[in-house]
């Protein structure tokens, strides 16, 4: 099956919930004094990265409700005094919104490819891979373990394979892909596909 067609016919919502659990398990290990640490995303400190994910959760939730066309829906993330509580709240918000969305609906994603409407199944896959890889970003920043299951890695590789190289750059979730070592593990290949050096350390 064509990779894109496979994504369009896959219900990523269960995988997205697993990815949220993975992400939150790493965020739970972040200490307040770590929020200023650099991350593998050069433009973001750890605080900025966590805020970005809250914003993405809120934006995707708005898109699932048919309200995603406004850029402001994607820019309001606030960590407040408790980043973990904020991350849990936004994860719950987007999980609930995805559960109520039809997979044949279309989501407005104004931050992707200069905006436009995407099939719900594909849009949810984008959110899913964001969570999996940003979980690594957080883990790398604080020196924690990142242990996605094989199913999460396999599904993430399928999504990463269709992410175009153009449009990646400063301030984006993904940088241009980097070479992957021969015989690299699937999860390292995933990181390289999305512009991460698996050996990065803060």
PDB file of C-alpha atoms in Angstrom:
ATOM      1  CA  UNK A   1       0.000   0.000   0.000  1.00  0.00           C
ATOM      2  CA  UNK A   2       1.144   3.529  -0.774  1.00  0.00           C
ATOM      3  CA  UNK A   3       2.576   5.080   2.453  1.00  0.00           C
ATOM      4  CA  UNK A   4       0.251   8.078   2.332  1.00  0.00           C
ATOM      5  CA  UNK A   5      -2.814   5.936   1.703  1.00  0.00           C
ATOM      6  CA  UNK A   6      -1.842   3.734   4.623  1.00  0.00           C
ATOM      7  CA  UNK A   7      -1.764   6.760   6.916  1.00  0.00           C
ATOM      8  CA  UNK A   8      -5.094   7.966   5.580  1.00  0.00           C
ATOM      9  CA  UNK A   9      -6.736   4.674   6.499  1.00  0.00           C
ATOM     10  CA  UNK A  10      -5.164   4.320   9.963  1.00  0.00           C
ATOM     11  CA  UNK A  11      -6.876   5.453  13.150  1.00  0.00           C
ATOM     12  CA  UNK A  12      -3.978   7.032  15.035  1.00  0.00           C
ATOM     13  CA  UNK A  13      -6.036   7.984  18.075  1.00  0.00           C
ATOM     14  CA  UNK A  14      -5.025   4.983  20.227  1.00  0.00           C
ATOM     15  CA  UNK A  15      -1.381   5.510  19.272  1.00  0.00           C
ATOM     16  CA  UNK A  16      -1.720   9.218  19.979  1.00  0.00           C
ATOM     17  CA  UNK A  17      -2.906   8.437  23.510  1.00  0.00           C
ATOM     18  CA  UNK A  18       0.103   6.144  24.005  1.00  0.00           C
ATOM     19  CA  UNK A  19       2.405   8.865  22.701  1.00  0.00           C
ATOM     20  CA  UNK A  20       0.842  11.348  25.130  1.00  0.00           C
ATOM     21  CA  UNK A  21       1.546   8.945  27.984  1.00  0.00           C
ATOM     22  CA  UNK A  22       5.160   8.656  26.817  1.00  0.00           C
ATOM     23  CA  UNK A  23       5.527  12.423  26.576  1.00  0.00           C
ATOM     24  CA  UNK A  24       3.925  13.090  29.962  1.00  0.00           C
ATOM     25  CA  UNK A  25       6.070  10.430  31.640  1.00  0.00           C
ATOM     26  CA  UNK A  26       9.164  12.372  30.582  1.00  0.00           C
ATOM     27  CA  UNK A  27       7.728  15.803  31.416  1.00  0.00           C
ATOM     28  CA  UNK A  28       6.968  14.474  34.913  1.00  0.00           C
ATOM     29  CA  UNK A  29      10.745  14.220  35.437  1.00  0.00           C
ATOM     30  CA  UNK A  30      11.435  17.884  34.648  1.00  0.00           C
ATOM     31  CA  UNK A  31      12.594  19.873  37.679  1.00  0.00           C
ATOM     32  CA  UNK A  32      11.823  23.609  37.900  1.00  0.00           C
ATOM     33  CA  UNK A  33      15.497  24.548  37.568  1.00  0.00           C
ATOM     34  CA  UNK A  34      15.736  22.587  34.300  1.00  0.00           C
ATOM     35  CA  UNK A  35      13.359  24.846  32.378  1.00  0.00           C
ATOM     36  CA  UNK A  36      16.227  27.050  31.173  1.00  0.00           C
ATOM     37  CA  UNK A  37      18.156  24.141  29.690  1.00  0.00           C
ATOM     38  CA  UNK A  38      18.806  24.006  25.943  1.00  0.00           C
ATOM     39  CA  UNK A  39      17.021  21.366  23.879  1.00  0.00           C
ATOM     40  CA  UNK A  40      17.801  19.614  20.585  1.00  0.00           C
ATOM     41  CA  UNK A  41      15.538  22.272  19.006  1.00  0.00           C
ATOM     42  CA  UNK A  42      18.050  25.181  18.882  1.00  0.00           C
ATOM     43  CA  UNK A  43      15.430  27.926  19.139  1.00  0.00           C
ATOM     44  CA  UNK A  44      13.766  26.540  22.249  1.00  0.00           C
ATOM     45  CA  UNK A  45      14.797  26.195  25.843  1.00  0.00           C
ATOM     46  CA  UNK A  46      13.009  23.424  27.689  1.00  0.00           C
ATOM     47  CA  UNK A  47      10.406  25.948  28.842  1.00  0.00           C
ATOM     48  CA  UNK A  48       9.850  27.014  25.238  1.00  0.00           C
ATOM     49  CA  UNK A  49       9.549  23.431  24.037  1.00  0.00           C
ATOM     50  CA  UNK A  50       6.998  22.522  26.706  1.00  0.00           C
ATOM     51  CA  UNK A  51       5.031  25.656  25.908  1.00  0.00           C
ATOM     52  CA  UNK A  52       5.158  24.790  22.199  1.00  0.00           C
ATOM     53  CA  UNK A  53       3.638  21.369  22.838  1.00  0.00           C
ATOM     54  CA  UNK A  54       0.844  22.850  24.952  1.00  0.00           C
ATOM     55  CA  UNK A  55       0.144  25.276  22.092  1.00  0.00           C
ATOM     56  CA  UNK A  56       0.139  22.424  19.581  1.00  0.00           C
ATOM     57  CA  UNK A  57      -2.245  20.392  21.721  1.00  0.00           C
ATOM     58  CA  UNK A  58      -4.614  23.341  21.972  1.00  0.00           C
ATOM     59  CA  UNK A  59      -4.335  24.035  18.242  1.00  0.00           C
ATOM     60  CA  UNK A  60      -5.018  20.450  17.216  1.00  0.00           C
ATOM     61  CA  UNK A  61      -7.941  20.342  19.646  1.00  0.00           C
ATOM     62  CA  UNK A  62      -9.347  23.467  18.018  1.00  0.00           C
ATOM     63  CA  UNK A  63      -8.838  21.917  14.580  1.00  0.00           C
ATOM     64  CA  UNK A  64     -10.747  18.802  15.649  1.00  0.00           C
ATOM     65  CA  UNK A  65     -13.635  21.049  16.704  1.00  0.00           C
ATOM     66  CA  UNK A  66     -13.591  22.842  13.349  1.00  0.00           C
ATOM     67  CA  UNK A  67     -11.935  25.956  14.819  1.00  0.00           C
ATOM     68  CA  UNK A  68      -8.328  25.487  13.747  1.00  0.00           C
ATOM     69  CA  UNK A  69      -8.087  28.045  10.952  1.00  0.00           C
ATOM     70  CA  UNK A  70      -7.270  30.899  13.324  1.00  0.00           C
ATOM     71  CA  UNK A  71      -3.530  31.122  14.030  1.00  0.00           C
ATOM     72  CA  UNK A  72      -4.357  32.421  17.497  1.00  0.00           C
ATOM     73  CA  UNK A  73      -5.714  28.954  18.348  1.00  0.00           C
ATOM     74  CA  UNK A  74      -2.135  27.663  17.991  1.00  0.00           C
ATOM     75  CA  UNK A  75      -0.309  30.388  19.917  1.00  0.00           C
ATOM     76  CA  UNK A  76      -1.897  30.502  23.369  1.00  0.00           C
ATOM     77  CA  UNK A  77       0.002  27.808  25.263  1.00  0.00           C
ATOM     78  CA  UNK A  78       0.746  28.798  28.857  1.00  0.00           C
ATOM     79  CA  UNK A  79       2.682  26.687  31.348  1.00  0.00           C
ATOM     80  CA  UNK A  80       1.619  28.771  34.342  1.00  0.00           C
ATOM     81  CA  UNK A  81       3.271  27.760  37.595  1.00  0.00           C
ATOM     82  CA  UNK A  82       3.050  24.020  36.934  1.00  0.00           C
ATOM     83  CA  UNK A  83       4.343  22.821  33.533  1.00  0.00           C
ATOM     84  CA  UNK A  84       3.309  19.217  34.187  1.00  0.00           C
ATOM     85  CA  UNK A  85      -0.248  20.222  35.057  1.00  0.00           C
ATOM     86  CA  UNK A  86      -0.386  22.356  31.904  1.00  0.00           C
ATOM     87  CA  UNK A  87       0.915  19.462  29.797  1.00  0.00           C
ATOM     88  CA  UNK A  88      -1.604  17.068  31.300  1.00  0.00           C
ATOM     89  CA  UNK A  89      -4.465  19.506  30.764  1.00  0.00           C
ATOM     90  CA  UNK A  90      -3.633  20.146  27.112  1.00  0.00           C
ATOM     91  CA  UNK A  91      -3.111  16.429  26.461  1.00  0.00           C
ATOM     92  CA  UNK A  92      -6.529  15.707  27.928  1.00  0.00           C
ATOM     93  CA  UNK A  93      -8.055  18.487  25.850  1.00  0.00           C
ATOM     94  CA  UNK A  94      -6.700  17.192  22.544  1.00  0.00           C
ATOM     95  CA  UNK A  95      -7.469  13.540  23.377  1.00  0.00           C
ATOM     96  CA  UNK A  96     -11.085  14.459  24.065  1.00  0.00           C
ATOM     97  CA  UNK A  97     -11.332  16.531  20.894  1.00  0.00           C
ATOM     98  CA  UNK A  98      -9.857  13.770  18.733  1.00  0.00           C
ATOM     99  CA  UNK A  99     -12.256  11.233  20.237  1.00  0.00           C
ATOM    100  CA  UNK A 100     -15.195  13.368  19.154  1.00  0.00           C
ATOM    101  CA  UNK A 101     -13.928  13.958  15.602  1.00  0.00           C
ATOM    102  CA  UNK A 102     -14.869  11.930  12.544  1.00  0.00           C
ATOM    103  CA  UNK A 103     -11.911  10.449  10.688  1.00  0.00           C
ATOM    104  CA  UNK A 104     -13.367  11.617   7.376  1.00  0.00           C
ATOM    105  CA  UNK A 105     -13.454  15.231   8.604  1.00  0.00           C
ATOM    106  CA  UNK A 106     -10.851  17.792   7.611  1.00  0.00           C
ATOM    107  CA  UNK A 107      -8.690  19.715  10.060  1.00  0.00           C
ATOM    108  CA  UNK A 108      -7.414  23.220   9.375  1.00  0.00           C
ATOM    109  CA  UNK A 109      -3.683  23.297  10.153  1.00  0.00           C
ATOM    110  CA  UNK A 110      -2.526  26.854   9.381  1.00  0.00           C
ATOM    111  CA  UNK A 111       1.045  26.251  10.564  1.00  0.00           C
ATOM    112  CA  UNK A 112       1.702  23.377   8.157  1.00  0.00           C
ATOM    113  CA  UNK A 113       2.682  23.987   4.523  1.00  0.00           C
ATOM    114  CA  UNK A 114       1.314  27.520   4.616  1.00  0.00           C
ATOM    115  CA  UNK A 115      -1.998  26.326   5.940  1.00  0.00           C
ATOM    116  CA  UNK A 116      -4.793  24.291   4.509  1.00  0.00           C
ATOM    117  CA  UNK A 117      -7.216  21.547   5.454  1.00  0.00           C
ATOM    118  CA  UNK A 118      -5.952  18.001   5.975  1.00  0.00           C
ATOM    119  CA  UNK A 119      -7.811  14.714   6.391  1.00  0.00           C
ATOM    120  CA  UNK A 120      -8.379  14.083  10.095  1.00  0.00           C
ATOM    121  CA  UNK A 121      -6.494  10.777  10.053  1.00  0.00           C
ATOM    122  CA  UNK A 122      -3.418  12.455   8.596  1.00  0.00           C
ATOM    123  CA  UNK A 123      -3.646  15.450  10.930  1.00  0.00           C
ATOM    124  CA  UNK A 124      -3.831  13.185  13.978  1.00  0.00           C
ATOM    125  CA  UNK A 125      -0.758  11.312  12.727  1.00  0.00           C
ATOM    126  CA  UNK A 126       1.126  14.629  12.667  1.00  0.00           C
ATOM    127  CA  UNK A 127       0.211  15.293  16.299  1.00  0.00           C
ATOM    128  CA  UNK A 128       1.205  11.748  17.189  1.00  0.00           C
ATOM    129  CA  UNK A 129       4.707  11.969  15.743  1.00  0.00           C
ATOM    130  CA  UNK A 130       5.159  15.393  17.349  1.00  0.00           C
ATOM    131  CA  UNK A 131       4.559  13.847  20.761  1.00  0.00           C
ATOM    132  CA  UNK A 132       6.882  10.913  20.207  1.00  0.00           C
ATOM    133  CA  UNK A 133       9.792  13.051  19.039  1.00  0.00           C
ATOM    134  CA  UNK A 134       9.255  15.905  21.491  1.00  0.00           C
ATOM    135  CA  UNK A 135       9.323  13.295  24.249  1.00  0.00           C
ATOM    136  CA  UNK A 136      12.884  12.556  23.105  1.00  0.00           C
ATOM    137  CA  UNK A 137      13.702  16.272  22.997  1.00  0.00           C
ATOM    138  CA  UNK A 138      12.657  16.645  26.635  1.00  0.00           C
ATOM    139  CA  UNK A 139      14.422  13.435  27.675  1.00  0.00           C
ATOM    140  CA  UNK A 140      17.645  14.482  25.940  1.00  0.00           C
ATOM    141  CA  UNK A 141      17.538  17.896  27.591  1.00  0.00           C
ATOM    142  CA  UNK A 142      17.312  16.465  31.114  1.00  0.00           C
ATOM    143  CA  UNK A 143      19.312  13.263  30.601  1.00  0.00           C
ATOM    144  CA  UNK A 144      16.303  10.978  31.068  1.00  0.00           C
ATOM    145  CA  UNK A 145      15.449   7.741  29.314  1.00  0.00           C
ATOM    146  CA  UNK A 146      13.278   7.757  26.196  1.00  0.00           C
ATOM    147  CA  UNK A 147      11.720   4.350  25.673  1.00  0.00           C
ATOM    148  CA  UNK A 148       8.962   4.324  23.069  1.00  0.00           C
ATOM    149  CA  UNK A 149       7.560   0.895  22.320  1.00  0.00           C
ATOM    150  CA  UNK A 150       8.264  -0.776  18.995  1.00  0.00           C
ATOM    151  CA  UNK A 151       4.739  -0.037  17.747  1.00  0.00           C
ATOM    152  CA  UNK A 152       5.145   3.683  18.423  1.00  0.00           C
ATOM    153  CA  UNK A 153       8.500   3.762  16.644  1.00  0.00           C
ATOM    154  CA  UNK A 154       7.228   1.809  13.637  1.00  0.00           C
ATOM    155  CA  UNK A 155       4.186   4.052  13.243  1.00  0.00           C
ATOM    156  CA  UNK A 156       6.287   7.188  13.731  1.00  0.00           C
ATOM    157  CA  UNK A 157       8.671   6.104  10.981  1.00  0.00           C
ATOM    158  CA  UNK A 158       5.742   5.833   8.578  1.00  0.00           C
ATOM    159  CA  UNK A 159       4.664   9.377   9.371  1.00  0.00           C
ATOM    160  CA  UNK A 160       8.214  10.744   9.288  1.00  0.00           C
ATOM    161  CA  UNK A 161       8.716   9.249   5.830  1.00  0.00           C
ATOM    162  CA  UNK A 162       6.101  11.596   4.331  1.00  0.00           C
ATOM    163  CA  UNK A 163       7.239  14.789   6.078  1.00  0.00           C
ATOM    164  CA  UNK A 164       8.655  16.960   3.278  1.00  0.00           C
ATOM    165  CA  UNK A 165      12.134  18.431   3.612  1.00  0.00           C
ATOM    166  CA  UNK A 166      10.993  21.869   2.479  1.00  0.00           C
ATOM    167  CA  UNK A 167       9.529  24.089   5.142  1.00  0.00           C
ATOM    168  CA  UNK A 168      11.747  22.787   7.938  1.00  0.00           C
ATOM    169  CA  UNK A 169      13.775  25.381   9.766  1.00  0.00           C
ATOM    170  CA  UNK A 170      14.151  27.644  12.806  1.00  0.00           C
ATOM    171  CA  UNK A 171      11.102  27.621  15.041  1.00  0.00           C
ATOM    172  CA  UNK A 172       9.625  24.521  13.404  1.00  0.00           C
ATOM    173  CA  UNK A 173       9.027  21.168  15.053  1.00  0.00           C
ATOM    174  CA  UNK A 174      11.452  19.415  12.698  1.00  0.00           C
ATOM    175  CA  UNK A 175      14.818  20.331  11.233  1.00  0.00           C
ATOM    176  CA  UNK A 176      16.119  18.990   7.913  1.00  0.00           C
ATOM    177  CA  UNK A 177      16.893  15.288   8.108  1.00  0.00           C
ATOM    178  CA  UNK A 178      20.421  14.210   8.980  1.00  0.00           C
ATOM    179  CA  UNK A 179      22.330  11.099   7.854  1.00  0.00           C
ATOM    180  CA  UNK A 180      21.652   7.925   9.778  1.00  0.00           C
ATOM    181  CA  UNK A 181      24.407   5.446  10.538  1.00  0.00           C
ATOM    182  CA  UNK A 182      24.373   2.115   8.745  1.00  0.00           C
ATOM    183  CA  UNK A 183      22.520  -0.411  10.857  1.00  0.00           C
ATOM    184  CA  UNK A 184      21.048   2.258  13.134  1.00  0.00           C
ATOM    185  CA  UNK A 185      18.210   1.224  15.392  1.00  0.00           C
ATOM    186  CA  UNK A 186      14.717   2.196  14.176  1.00  0.00           C
ATOM    187  CA  UNK A 187      14.302   4.831  16.866  1.00  0.00           C
ATOM    188  CA  UNK A 188      17.617   6.451  15.911  1.00  0.00           C
ATOM    189  CA  UNK A 189      16.559   6.424  12.261  1.00  0.00           C
ATOM    190  CA  UNK A 190      13.348   8.159  13.311  1.00  0.00           C
ATOM    191  CA  UNK A 191      15.247  10.910  15.088  1.00  0.00           C
ATOM    192  CA  UNK A 192      17.574  11.395  12.120  1.00  0.00           C
ATOM    193  CA  UNK A 193      14.658  11.576   9.675  1.00  0.00           C
ATOM    194  CA  UNK A 194      13.229  14.441  11.689  1.00  0.00           C
ATOM    195  CA  UNK A 195      16.478  16.349  12.036  1.00  0.00           C
ATOM    196  CA  UNK A 196      17.758  15.080  15.381  1.00  0.00           C
ATOM    197  CA  UNK A 197      21.213  13.813  16.254  1.00  0.00           C
ATOM    198  CA  UNK A 198      20.581  10.764  18.467  1.00  0.00           C
ATOM    199  CA  UNK A 199      23.849  11.503  20.291  1.00  0.00           C
ATOM    200  CA  UNK A 200      22.799  15.046  21.266  1.00  0.00           C
ATOM    201  CA  UNK A 201      23.311  15.964  24.913  1.00  0.00           C
ATOM    202  CA  UNK A 202      22.629  19.255  26.689  1.00  0.00           C
TER     203      UNK A 202
END
